[in-house]
Amino acid sequence: MNRYRVAVHITPRRGILDPQGRTVADALHTLGFAAVRDVHVGRHIIVDVDAADRGAAERSTREMCERLLANPVTEDFEIASVEAS
Amino acid sequence: MKFGIVTFPASNCDYDAYQAVVEGLGEDAVFLWHKEHDLKQSDVIILPGGFSYGDYLRAGAIARFSPVMQDVIAFAKRGGPVLGICNGFQIACEAGLLPGALLRNASLKFVCETVQLRVENSDTLFTNRYERGAIIRVPIAHGDGRYTASDETLDRLEQEGRVAFRYVGGPADADEWWSPNGSMRAIGGVVNEAGNVLGLMPHPERAVDPLLGSADGLGVFESMLARVAA
């Protein structure tokens, strides 16, 4: 068994109203970042997991996302990185 | 008739629900501890309001996996009546007992006020003591109450008469849809396909006596009594 650090990005699904992202975008506009088109606020989750190899670590984290970490109705997730730790 | 009220860590409306059943309705109620697999032969299960597990990750996401919930899910699948109020609605959605999800209020503010609900279907286990189209006054108190589902799901809910309550009573027109939390199609409460699970953000258990400002919520409990005890 090796230990891996898996990072997951969870974001509101496109098309679903994201009032938090919109509020942050408004604040950025107020600060003068006029080029900002859209902002989405999600979650970044880091999981330290023991697995046989990188693929197994990613597969098990993916299952964690499907079952608990992300809501399949309203959120999308992506495995951002898998690093040996 | 016996109501089983689940107590999760940080449930805070379990005693309100207890009072509504025992004092308001005059029936029996027992508390069910989240770590146990014992529904104590309850006829109805109430998932009460609160902030179970601190709303960590998402409201209801952790509670949904607590030991007692495995029994509640099995009870619901067998046709047992389950009433999910506020956090209980969020838990029921996370558990897959009801479609959709409840997201942060569109205003990003916690909303605590009495709202008007229109009874959209008076032929359910939970609403049969109301007139269809009746407007009732019930309090809400939540930060994550924006009902969200795909358009196909919403169409289906409407076609099948599964929207139990809608928020109405905007400033312009008393009968206009008006969503205090940004809920899609102003939906305040929905039932599952089999009709034995209701989830709603408003708190009927806090509106069971005129002293509380409204007794309009008692009808939900009377409806269950009428249908389940029959």
PDB file of C-alpha atoms in Angstrom:
ATOM      1  CA  MET A   1       0.000   0.000   0.000  1.00  0.00           C
ATOM      2  CA  ASN A   2       1.137   3.517  -0.787  1.00  0.00           C
ATOM      3  CA  ARG A   3      -0.274   6.764   0.466  1.00  0.00           C
ATOM      4  CA  TYR A   4      -1.638   9.300  -1.975  1.00  0.00           C
ATOM      5  CA  ARG A   5      -2.917  12.818  -1.572  1.00  0.00           C
ATOM      6  CA  VAL A   6      -5.887  13.337  -3.882  1.00  0.00           C
ATOM      7  CA  ALA A   7      -7.280  16.814  -4.489  1.00  0.00           C
ATOM      8  CA  VAL A   8     -10.880  17.224  -5.633  1.00  0.00           C
ATOM      9  CA  HIS A   9     -12.625  20.272  -7.078  1.00  0.00           C
ATOM     10  CA  ILE A  10     -16.371  20.486  -6.596  1.00  0.00           C
ATOM     11  CA  THR A  11     -18.251  23.237  -8.388  1.00  0.00           C
ATOM     12  CA  PRO A  12     -21.889  24.224  -8.821  1.00  0.00           C
ATOM     13  CA  ARG A  13     -23.237  22.714 -12.021  1.00  0.00           C
ATOM     14  CA  ARG A  14     -23.341  25.116 -14.917  1.00  0.00           C
ATOM     15  CA  GLY A  15     -26.741  26.666 -15.412  1.00  0.00           C
ATOM     16  CA  ILE A  16     -27.704  26.388 -11.751  1.00  0.00           C
ATOM     17  CA  LEU A  17     -28.045  29.759 -10.053  1.00  0.00           C
ATOM     18  CA  ASP A  18     -24.864  30.447  -8.066  1.00  0.00           C
ATOM     19  CA  PRO A  19     -25.641  33.531  -5.935  1.00  0.00           C
ATOM     20  CA  GLN A  20     -22.349  33.271  -4.078  1.00  0.00           C
ATOM     21  CA  GLY A  21     -20.341  33.284  -7.319  1.00  0.00           C
ATOM     22  CA  ARG A  22     -22.381  36.195  -8.612  1.00  0.00           C
ATOM     23  CA  THR A  23     -21.791  38.201  -5.442  1.00  0.00           C
ATOM     24  CA  VAL A  24     -18.042  37.600  -5.663  1.00  0.00           C
ATOM     25  CA  ALA A  25     -18.076  38.640  -9.337  1.00  0.00           C
ATOM     26  CA  ASP A  26     -19.898  41.853  -8.376  1.00  0.00           C
ATOM     27  CA  ALA A  27     -17.279  42.563  -5.713  1.00  0.00           C
ATOM     28  CA  LEU A  28     -14.476  42.007  -8.227  1.00  0.00           C
ATOM     29  CA  HIS A  29     -16.177  44.424 -10.622  1.00  0.00           C
ATOM     30  CA  THR A  30     -16.374  46.966  -7.798  1.00  0.00           C
ATOM     31  CA  LEU A  31     -12.624  46.552  -7.270  1.00  0.00           C
ATOM     32  CA  GLY A  32     -12.030  47.409 -10.911  1.00  0.00           C
ATOM     33  CA  PHE A  33     -11.599  43.932 -12.395  1.00  0.00           C
ATOM     34  CA  ALA A  34     -13.929  44.820 -15.227  1.00  0.00           C
ATOM     35  CA  ALA A  35     -12.759  41.897 -17.352  1.00  0.00           C
ATOM     36  CA  VAL A  36     -14.258  39.317 -14.971  1.00  0.00           C
ATOM     37  CA  ARG A  37     -17.063  37.529 -16.821  1.00  0.00           C
ATOM     38  CA  ASP A  38     -18.170  34.933 -14.321  1.00  0.00           C
ATOM     39  CA  VAL A  39     -17.161  33.457 -10.965  1.00  0.00           C
ATOM     40  CA  HIS A  40     -18.140  30.129  -9.439  1.00  0.00           C
ATOM     41  CA  VAL A  41     -17.472  29.253  -5.831  1.00  0.00           C
ATOM     42  CA  GLY A  42     -17.105  25.583  -4.964  1.00  0.00           C
ATOM     43  CA  ARG A  43     -15.151  23.371  -2.588  1.00  0.00           C
ATOM     44  CA  HIS A  44     -11.619  22.021  -2.653  1.00  0.00           C
ATOM     45  CA  ILE A  45     -11.254  18.758  -0.766  1.00  0.00           C
ATOM     46  CA  ILE A  46      -7.987  16.962  -0.012  1.00  0.00           C
ATOM     47  CA  VAL A  47      -8.155  13.259   0.745  1.00  0.00           C
ATOM     48  CA  ASP A  48      -5.156  11.271   2.023  1.00  0.00           C
ATOM     49  CA  VAL A  49      -5.802   7.695   1.043  1.00  0.00           C
ATOM     50  CA  ASP A  50      -3.908   4.402   1.093  1.00  0.00           C
ATOM     51  CA  ALA A  51      -4.080   2.565  -2.225  1.00  0.00           C
ATOM     52  CA  ALA A  52      -2.131   0.041  -4.289  1.00  0.00           C
ATOM     53  CA  ASP A  53      -1.334   2.601  -6.982  1.00  0.00           C
ATOM     54  CA  ARG A  54      -2.332   5.985  -8.325  1.00  0.00           C
ATOM     55  CA  GLY A  55      -5.162   4.572 -10.407  1.00  0.00           C
ATOM     56  CA  ALA A  56      -6.695   2.852  -7.411  1.00  0.00           C
ATOM     57  CA  ALA A  57      -6.408   6.035  -5.341  1.00  0.00           C
ATOM     58  CA  GLU A  58      -8.169   8.011  -8.052  1.00  0.00           C
ATOM     59  CA  ARG A  59     -10.872   5.388  -8.538  1.00  0.00           C
ATOM     60  CA  SER A  60     -11.699   5.233  -4.854  1.00  0.00           C
ATOM     61  CA  THR A  61     -11.778   9.040  -4.546  1.00  0.00           C
ATOM     62  CA  ARG A  62     -14.082   9.188  -7.549  1.00  0.00           C
ATOM     63  CA  GLU A  63     -16.458   6.835  -5.780  1.00  0.00           C
ATOM     64  CA  MET A  64     -16.273   9.022  -2.646  1.00  0.00           C
ATOM     65  CA  CYS A  65     -17.327  11.983  -4.781  1.00  0.00           C
ATOM     66  CA  GLU A  66     -20.235  10.107  -6.305  1.00  0.00           C
ATOM     67  CA  ARG A  67     -21.494   8.836  -2.964  1.00  0.00           C
ATOM     68  CA  LEU A  68     -20.831  11.714  -0.571  1.00  0.00           C
ATOM     69  CA  LEU A  69     -18.476  14.543  -1.480  1.00  0.00           C
ATOM     70  CA  ALA A  70     -20.516  15.962  -4.372  1.00  0.00           C
ATOM     71  CA  ASN A  71     -24.276  16.188  -4.830  1.00  0.00           C
ATOM     72  CA  PRO A  72     -25.083  14.566  -8.185  1.00  0.00           C
ATOM     73  CA  VAL A  73     -28.154  16.809  -8.602  1.00  0.00           C
ATOM     74  CA  THR A  74     -26.414  20.167  -8.385  1.00  0.00           C
ATOM     75  CA  GLU A  75     -22.640  19.770  -8.470  1.00  0.00           C
ATOM     76  CA  ASP A  76     -19.839  18.623 -10.751  1.00  0.00           C
ATOM     77  CA  PHE A  77     -16.510  17.311  -9.537  1.00  0.00           C
ATOM     78  CA  GLU A  78     -13.101  16.680 -10.978  1.00  0.00           C
ATOM     79  CA  ILE A  79     -10.041  14.986  -9.579  1.00  0.00           C
ATOM     80  CA  ALA A  80      -7.559  17.855  -9.695  1.00  0.00           C
ATOM     81  CA  SER A  81      -4.416  15.910  -8.767  1.00  0.00           C
ATOM     82  CA  VAL A  82      -3.133  12.630  -7.333  1.00  0.00           C
ATOM     83  CA  GLU A  83       0.269  12.816  -5.666  1.00  0.00           C
ATOM     84  CA  ALA A  84       2.291  10.231  -3.800  1.00  0.00           C
ATOM     85  CA  SER A  85       2.714  11.437  -0.228  1.00  0.00           C
TER      86      SER A  85
ATOM     87  CA  MET B   1     -50.785   6.541  16.730  1.00  0.00           C
ATOM     88  CA  LYS B   2     -47.059   6.814  17.449  1.00  0.00           C
ATOM     89  CA  PHE B   3     -44.769   9.369  15.860  1.00  0.00           C
ATOM     90  CA  GLY B   4     -41.015   8.661  15.962  1.00  0.00           C
ATOM     91  CA  ILE B   5     -38.934  11.834  15.929  1.00  0.00           C
ATOM     92  CA  VAL B   6     -35.272  11.425  15.009  1.00  0.00           C
ATOM     93  CA  THR B   7     -32.718  13.376  17.042  1.00  0.00           C
ATOM     94  CA  PHE B   8     -29.485  13.994  15.139  1.00  0.00           C
ATOM     95  CA  PRO B   9     -26.563  15.904  16.628  1.00  0.00           C
ATOM     96  CA  ALA B  10     -27.701  19.553  16.309  1.00  0.00           C
ATOM     97  CA  SER B  11     -31.329  18.832  15.563  1.00  0.00           C
ATOM     98  CA  ASN B  12     -33.162  21.765  17.164  1.00  0.00           C
ATOM     99  CA  CYS B  13     -36.796  21.277  16.193  1.00  0.00           C
ATOM    100  CA  ASP B  14     -37.211  17.779  17.600  1.00  0.00           C
ATOM    101  CA  TYR B  15     -38.918  19.138  20.737  1.00  0.00           C
ATOM    102  CA  ASP B  16     -41.132  21.410  18.648  1.00  0.00           C
ATOM    103  CA  ALA B  17     -42.234  18.360  16.673  1.00  0.00           C
ATOM    104  CA  TYR B  18     -42.792  16.444  19.913  1.00  0.00           C
ATOM    105  CA  GLN B  19     -44.974  19.241  21.306  1.00  0.00           C
ATOM    106  CA  ALA B  20     -46.941  19.480  18.063  1.00  0.00           C
ATOM    107  CA  VAL B  21     -47.752  15.759  18.178  1.00  0.00           C
ATOM    108  CA  VAL B  22     -48.382  15.398  21.907  1.00  0.00           C
ATOM    109  CA  GLU B  23     -49.983  18.749  22.796  1.00  0.00           C
ATOM    110  CA  GLY B  24     -51.318  19.846  19.420  1.00  0.00           C
ATOM    111  CA  LEU B  25     -52.538  16.547  18.032  1.00  0.00           C
ATOM    112  CA  GLY B  26     -52.949  14.568  21.248  1.00  0.00           C
ATOM    113  CA  GLU B  27     -51.049  11.517  19.962  1.00  0.00           C
ATOM    114  CA  ASP B  28     -47.937   9.661  21.154  1.00  0.00           C
ATOM    115  CA  ALA B  29     -44.395  10.614  20.209  1.00  0.00           C
ATOM    116  CA  VAL B  30     -40.991   9.093  20.951  1.00  0.00           C
ATOM    117  CA  PHE B  31     -37.488  10.320  20.190  1.00  0.00           C
ATOM    118  CA  LEU B  32     -35.253   8.129  18.048  1.00  0.00           C
ATOM    119  CA  TRP B  33     -31.515   8.470  18.587  1.00  0.00           C
ATOM    120  CA  HIS B  34     -29.474   8.824  15.402  1.00  0.00           C
ATOM    121  CA  LYS B  35     -26.942   6.163  16.445  1.00  0.00           C
ATOM    122  CA  GLU B  36     -29.502   3.439  16.983  1.00  0.00           C
ATOM    123  CA  HIS B  37     -31.257   1.130  14.580  1.00  0.00           C
ATOM    124  CA  ASP B  38     -34.535   1.248  16.451  1.00  0.00           C
ATOM    125  CA  LEU B  39     -37.654   2.959  15.110  1.00  0.00           C
ATOM    126  CA  LYS B  40     -39.565   1.827  18.255  1.00  0.00           C
ATOM    127  CA  GLN B  41     -42.527   0.597  16.192  1.00  0.00           C
ATOM    128  CA  SER B  42     -43.417   4.126  15.147  1.00  0.00           C
ATOM    129  CA  ASP B  43     -46.255   4.555  12.666  1.00  0.00           C
ATOM    130  CA  VAL B  44     -44.784   7.766  11.257  1.00  0.00           C
ATOM    131  CA  ILE B  45     -41.225   9.085  11.215  1.00  0.00           C
ATOM    132  CA  ILE B  46     -40.438  12.790  11.502  1.00  0.00           C
ATOM    133  CA  LEU B  47     -37.037  14.100  10.403  1.00  0.00           C
ATOM    134  CA  PRO B  48     -36.989  17.418  12.271  1.00  0.00           C
ATOM    135  CA  GLY B  49     -35.379  20.752  11.551  1.00  0.00           C
ATOM    136  CA  GLY B  50     -31.965  21.800  12.739  1.00  0.00           C
ATOM    137  CA  PHE B  51     -28.375  21.777  11.589  1.00  0.00           C
ATOM    138  CA  SER B  52     -27.477  18.110  11.776  1.00  0.00           C
ATOM    139  CA  TYR B  53     -23.730  17.533  11.796  1.00  0.00           C
ATOM    140  CA  GLY B  54     -23.232  21.287  11.551  1.00  0.00           C
ATOM    141  CA  ASP B  55     -24.412  21.266   7.922  1.00  0.00           C
ATOM    142  CA  TYR B  56     -20.847  20.146   7.134  1.00  0.00           C
ATOM    143  CA  LEU B  57     -20.193  19.430   3.466  1.00  0.00           C
ATOM    144  CA  ARG B  58     -23.842  20.117   2.530  1.00  0.00           C
ATOM    145  CA  ALA B  59     -26.962  20.360   4.684  1.00  0.00           C
ATOM    146  CA  GLY B  60     -28.103  16.799   5.354  1.00  0.00           C
ATOM    147  CA  ALA B  61     -25.187  15.118   3.565  1.00  0.00           C
ATOM    148  CA  ILE B  62     -23.715  13.480   6.673  1.00  0.00           C
ATOM    149  CA  ALA B  63     -26.978  12.811   8.520  1.00  0.00           C
ATOM    150  CA  ARG B  64     -28.132  10.819   5.540  1.00  0.00           C
ATOM    151  CA  PHE B  65     -25.544   8.133   6.419  1.00  0.00           C
ATOM    152  CA  SER B  66     -26.268   7.968  10.155  1.00  0.00           C
ATOM    153  CA  PRO B  67     -27.306   4.522  11.478  1.00  0.00           C
ATOM    154  CA  VAL B  68     -30.974   5.371  12.072  1.00  0.00           C
ATOM    155  CA  MET B  69     -31.344   6.702   8.529  1.00  0.00           C
ATOM    156  CA  GLN B  70     -30.704   3.254   7.062  1.00  0.00           C
ATOM    157  CA  ASP B  71     -33.806   2.089   8.941  1.00  0.00           C
ATOM    158  CA  VAL B  72     -35.776   5.205   8.015  1.00  0.00           C
ATOM    159  CA  ILE B  73     -34.931   4.665   4.330  1.00  0.00           C
ATOM    160  CA  ALA B  74     -36.031   1.013   4.549  1.00  0.00           C
ATOM    161  CA  PHE B  75     -39.219   2.118   6.375  1.00  0.00           C
ATOM    162  CA  ALA B  76     -39.976   4.651   3.639  1.00  0.00           C
ATOM    163  CA  LYS B  77     -39.316   2.095   0.879  1.00  0.00           C
ATOM    164  CA  ARG B  78     -41.877  -0.187   2.535  1.00  0.00           C
ATOM    165  CA  GLY B  79     -44.409   2.644   2.311  1.00  0.00           C
ATOM    166  CA  GLY B  80     -44.022   4.001   5.844  1.00  0.00           C
ATOM    167  CA  PRO B  81     -44.923   7.704   6.173  1.00  0.00           C
ATOM    168  CA  VAL B  82     -41.956  10.052   6.581  1.00  0.00           C
ATOM    169  CA  LEU B  83     -42.270  13.793   7.177  1.00  0.00           C
ATOM    170  CA  GLY B  84     -39.069  15.791   6.593  1.00  0.00           C
ATOM    171  CA  ILE B  85     -39.210  19.348   7.889  1.00  0.00           C
ATOM    172  CA  CYS B  86     -36.541  21.904   6.987  1.00  0.00           C
ATOM    173  CA  ASN B  87     -33.260  20.083   7.722  1.00  0.00           C
ATOM    174  CA  GLY B  88     -35.345  16.906   7.505  1.00  0.00           C
ATOM    175  CA  PHE B  89     -36.288  17.872   3.934  1.00  0.00           C
ATOM    176  CA  GLN B  90     -32.612  18.391   3.134  1.00  0.00           C
ATOM    177  CA  ILE B  91     -31.759  14.999   4.642  1.00  0.00           C
ATOM    178  CA  ALA B  92     -34.574  13.286   2.717  1.00  0.00           C
ATOM    179  CA  CYS B  93     -33.272  14.764  -0.555  1.00  0.00           C
ATOM    180  CA  GLU B  94     -29.703  13.722   0.216  1.00  0.00           C
ATOM    181  CA  ALA B  95     -30.982  10.235   1.054  1.00  0.00           C
ATOM    182  CA  GLY B  96     -32.688   9.988  -2.326  1.00  0.00           C
ATOM    183  CA  LEU B  97     -36.147   9.714  -0.731  1.00  0.00           C
ATOM    184  CA  LEU B  98     -37.154  12.896  -2.566  1.00  0.00           C
ATOM    185  CA  PRO B  99     -35.911  14.357  -5.854  1.00  0.00           C
ATOM    186  CA  GLY B 100     -33.910  17.564  -6.083  1.00  0.00           C
ATOM    187  CA  ALA B 101     -31.703  19.419  -3.642  1.00  0.00           C
ATOM    188  CA  LEU B 102     -31.842  22.460  -1.360  1.00  0.00           C
ATOM    189  CA  LEU B 103     -29.194  25.089  -2.014  1.00  0.00           C
ATOM    190  CA  ARG B 104     -28.157  28.324  -0.351  1.00  0.00           C
ATOM    191  CA  ASN B 105     -30.956  30.921  -0.396  1.00  0.00           C
ATOM    192  CA  ALA B 106     -30.680  33.129  -3.478  1.00  0.00           C
ATOM    193  CA  SER B 107     -30.397  36.171  -1.185  1.00  0.00           C
ATOM    194  CA  LEU B 108     -27.500  34.481   0.669  1.00  0.00           C
ATOM    195  CA  LYS B 109     -29.376  35.450   3.843  1.00  0.00           C
ATOM    196  CA  PHE B 110     -30.900  33.290   6.537  1.00  0.00           C
ATOM    197  CA  VAL B 111     -34.641  33.881   6.272  1.00  0.00           C
ATOM    198  CA  CYS B 112     -36.776  33.742   9.415  1.00  0.00           C
ATOM    199  CA  GLU B 113     -40.375  34.871   8.959  1.00  0.00           C
ATOM    200  CA  THR B 114     -43.938  33.690   8.570  1.00  0.00           C
ATOM    201  CA  VAL B 115     -44.807  32.989   4.942  1.00  0.00           C
ATOM    202  CA  GLN B 116     -47.950  32.089   3.046  1.00  0.00           C
ATOM    203  CA  LEU B 117     -48.206  28.683   1.429  1.00  0.00           C
ATOM    204  CA  ARG B 118     -50.804  27.518  -1.034  1.00  0.00           C
ATOM    205  CA  VAL B 119     -51.923  23.907  -0.730  1.00  0.00           C
ATOM    206  CA  GLU B 120     -51.413  22.670  -4.291  1.00  0.00           C
ATOM    207  CA  ASN B 121     -52.658  19.132  -3.745  1.00  0.00           C
ATOM    208  CA  SER B 122     -55.094  18.270  -0.963  1.00  0.00           C
ATOM    209  CA  ASP B 123     -55.210  14.583  -1.815  1.00  0.00           C
ATOM    210  CA  THR B 124     -51.949  13.501  -0.185  1.00  0.00           C
ATOM    211  CA  LEU B 125     -51.283  11.674   3.049  1.00  0.00           C
ATOM    212  CA  PHE B 126     -50.032  14.979   4.472  1.00  0.00           C
ATOM    213  CA  THR B 127     -52.538  17.515   3.139  1.00  0.00           C
ATOM    214  CA  ASN B 128     -55.957  15.817   3.060  1.00  0.00           C
ATOM    215  CA  ARG B 129     -57.345  17.993   5.842  1.00  0.00           C
ATOM    216  CA  TYR B 130     -56.807  21.156   3.815  1.00  0.00           C
ATOM    217  CA  GLU B 131     -58.857  22.533   0.945  1.00  0.00           C
ATOM    218  CA  ARG B 132     -57.046  22.562  -2.359  1.00  0.00           C
ATOM    219  CA  GLY B 133     -55.868  26.109  -2.998  1.00  0.00           C
ATOM    220  CA  ALA B 134     -56.091  27.069   0.683  1.00  0.00           C
ATOM    221  CA  ILE B 135     -53.536  29.636   1.795  1.00  0.00           C
ATOM    222  CA  ILE B 136     -51.922  28.797   5.123  1.00  0.00           C
ATOM    223  CA  ARG B 137     -49.495  30.803   7.279  1.00  0.00           C
ATOM    224  CA  VAL B 138     -46.452  28.910   8.479  1.00  0.00           C
ATOM    225  CA  PRO B 139     -43.003  30.096   9.590  1.00  0.00           C
ATOM    226  CA  ILE B 140     -39.768  29.431   7.765  1.00  0.00           C
ATOM    227  CA  ALA B 141     -36.270  29.628   9.260  1.00  0.00           C
ATOM    228  CA  HIS B 142     -33.456  28.491   6.988  1.00  0.00           C
ATOM    229  CA  GLY B 143     -30.367  29.491   5.072  1.00  0.00           C
ATOM    230  CA  ASP B 144     -30.423  26.644   2.549  1.00  0.00           C
ATOM    231  CA  GLY B 145     -33.969  26.361   1.256  1.00  0.00           C
ATOM    232  CA  ARG B 146     -33.694  27.023  -2.469  1.00  0.00           C
ATOM    233  CA  TYR B 147     -35.386  23.998  -3.986  1.00  0.00           C
ATOM    234  CA  THR B 148     -33.512  23.010  -7.122  1.00  0.00           C
ATOM    235  CA  ALA B 149     -34.102  20.222  -9.621  1.00  0.00           C
ATOM    236  CA  SER B 150     -33.837  19.671 -13.352  1.00  0.00           C
ATOM    237  CA  ASP B 151     -36.631  21.038 -15.561  1.00  0.00           C
ATOM    238  CA  GLU B 152     -37.683  17.483 -16.418  1.00  0.00           C
ATOM    239  CA  THR B 153     -37.986  16.631 -12.732  1.00  0.00           C
ATOM    240  CA  LEU B 154     -39.975  19.812 -12.005  1.00  0.00           C
ATOM    241  CA  ASP B 155     -42.333  19.144 -14.933  1.00  0.00           C
ATOM    242  CA  ARG B 156     -42.876  15.635 -13.682  1.00  0.00           C
ATOM    243  CA  LEU B 157     -43.540  16.778 -10.102  1.00  0.00           C
ATOM    244  CA  GLU B 158     -46.189  19.165 -11.379  1.00  0.00           C
ATOM    245  CA  GLN B 159     -47.799  16.685 -13.750  1.00  0.00           C
ATOM    246  CA  GLU B 160     -48.048  14.077 -11.015  1.00  0.00           C
ATOM    247  CA  GLY B 161     -49.441  16.497  -8.440  1.00  0.00           C
ATOM    248  CA  ARG B 162     -46.403  16.076  -6.224  1.00  0.00           C
ATOM    249  CA  VAL B 163     -45.917  19.755  -5.426  1.00  0.00           C
ATOM    250  CA  ALA B 164     -47.704  19.842  -2.065  1.00  0.00           C
ATOM    251  CA  PHE B 165     -47.027  23.472  -1.127  1.00  0.00           C
ATOM    252  CA  ARG B 166     -46.016  26.598  -2.996  1.00  0.00           C
ATOM    253  CA  TYR B 167     -44.887  29.905  -1.550  1.00  0.00           C
ATOM    254  CA  VAL B 168     -47.355  32.640  -2.498  1.00  0.00           C
ATOM    255  CA  GLY B 169     -48.226  36.118  -1.406  1.00  0.00           C
ATOM    256  CA  GLY B 170     -45.700  38.445  -2.956  1.00  0.00           C
ATOM    257  CA  PRO B 171     -46.194  42.144  -2.380  1.00  0.00           C
ATOM    258  CA  ALA B 172     -47.943  42.567  -5.724  1.00  0.00           C
ATOM    259  CA  ASP B 173     -50.550  39.863  -5.669  1.00  0.00           C
ATOM    260  CA  ALA B 174     -51.610  37.693  -2.751  1.00  0.00           C
ATOM    261  CA  ASP B 175     -51.958  34.666  -5.006  1.00  0.00           C
ATOM    262  CA  GLU B 176     -48.759  35.195  -6.956  1.00  0.00           C
ATOM    263  CA  TRP B 177     -45.866  32.726  -6.655  1.00  0.00           C
ATOM    264  CA  TRP B 178     -43.296  34.323  -4.467  1.00  0.00           C
ATOM    265  CA  SER B 179     -40.250  32.500  -3.314  1.00  0.00           C
ATOM    266  CA  PRO B 180     -38.562  33.760  -0.133  1.00  0.00           C
ATOM    267  CA  ASN B 181     -35.475  31.669  -0.874  1.00  0.00           C
ATOM    268  CA  GLY B 182     -35.297  31.513  -4.671  1.00  0.00           C
ATOM    269  CA  SER B 183     -36.850  28.039  -4.912  1.00  0.00           C
ATOM    270  CA  MET B 184     -37.502  26.972  -8.479  1.00  0.00           C
ATOM    271  CA  ARG B 185     -41.186  27.457  -9.351  1.00  0.00           C
ATOM    272  CA  ALA B 186     -41.710  28.679  -5.747  1.00  0.00           C
ATOM    273  CA  ILE B 187     -41.836  25.095  -4.482  1.00  0.00           C
ATOM    274  CA  GLY B 188     -42.040  24.822  -0.693  1.00  0.00           C
ATOM    275  CA  GLY B 189     -42.836  21.129  -0.297  1.00  0.00           C
ATOM    276  CA  VAL B 190     -42.873  17.971  -2.438  1.00  0.00           C
ATOM    277  CA  VAL B 191     -43.952  14.360  -2.009  1.00  0.00           C
ATOM    278  CA  ASN B 192     -42.240  11.276  -3.389  1.00  0.00           C
ATOM    279  CA  GLU B 193     -43.623   9.146  -6.191  1.00  0.00           C
ATOM    280  CA  ALA B 194     -45.363   6.713  -3.839  1.00  0.00           C
ATOM    281  CA  GLY B 195     -46.848   9.587  -1.833  1.00  0.00           C
ATOM    282  CA  ASN B 196     -45.584   8.460   1.579  1.00  0.00           C
ATOM    283  CA  VAL B 197     -42.721  10.959   1.999  1.00  0.00           C
ATOM    284  CA  LEU B 198     -43.225  14.728   2.279  1.00  0.00           C
ATOM    285  CA  GLY B 199     -40.392  17.210   2.521  1.00  0.00           C
ATOM    286  CA  LEU B 200     -41.010  20.895   3.183  1.00  0.00           C
ATOM    287  CA  MET B 201     -38.889  23.825   4.287  1.00  0.00           C
ATOM    288  CA  PRO B 202     -41.627  25.615   6.298  1.00  0.00           C
ATOM    289  CA  HIS B 203     -42.259  24.496   9.881  1.00  0.00           C
ATOM    290  CA  PRO B 204     -45.835  23.230  10.377  1.00  0.00           C
ATOM    291  CA  GLU B 205     -44.840  22.052  13.870  1.00  0.00           C
ATOM    292  CA  ARG B 206     -44.259  25.677  14.860  1.00  0.00           C
ATOM    293  CA  ALA B 207     -47.770  26.663  13.784  1.00  0.00           C
ATOM    294  CA  VAL B 208     -50.057  24.405  15.823  1.00  0.00           C
ATOM    295  CA  ASP B 209     -51.642  26.884  18.226  1.00  0.00           C
ATOM    296  CA  PRO B 210     -53.003  30.427  17.829  1.00  0.00           C
ATOM    297  CA  LEU B 211     -50.663  31.406  20.675  1.00  0.00           C
ATOM    298  CA  LEU B 212     -47.765  30.679  18.326  1.00  0.00           C
ATOM    299  CA  GLY B 213     -49.202  33.058  15.755  1.00  0.00           C
ATOM    300  CA  SER B 214     -50.843  30.417  13.612  1.00  0.00           C
ATOM    301  CA  ALA B 215     -52.444  27.013  13.967  1.00  0.00           C
ATOM    302  CA  ASP B 216     -52.424  26.397  10.224  1.00  0.00           C
ATOM    303  CA  GLY B 217     -49.654  23.797  10.407  1.00  0.00           C
ATOM    304  CA  LEU B 218     -51.696  21.405  12.518  1.00  0.00           C
ATOM    305  CA  GLY B 219     -53.451  20.216   9.361  1.00  0.00           C
ATOM    306  CA  VAL B 220     -50.317  18.367   8.259  1.00  0.00           C
ATOM    307  CA  PHE B 221     -50.386  16.300  11.447  1.00  0.00           C
ATOM    308  CA  GLU B 222     -54.176  15.848  11.353  1.00  0.00           C
ATOM    309  CA  SER B 223     -53.920  14.687   7.753  1.00  0.00           C
ATOM    310  CA  MET B 224     -51.400  11.994   8.675  1.00  0.00           C
ATOM    311  CA  LEU B 225     -53.550  10.921  11.586  1.00  0.00           C
ATOM    312  CA  ALA B 226     -56.644  10.730   9.384  1.00  0.00           C
ATOM    313  CA  ARG B 227     -54.905   8.629   6.728  1.00  0.00           C
ATOM    314  CA  VAL B 228     -52.597   6.425   8.804  1.00  0.00           C
ATOM    315  CA  ALA B 229     -54.950   5.655  11.694  1.00  0.00           C
ATOM    316  CA  ALA B 230     -57.803   4.874   9.301  1.00  0.00           C
TER     317      ALA B 230
END
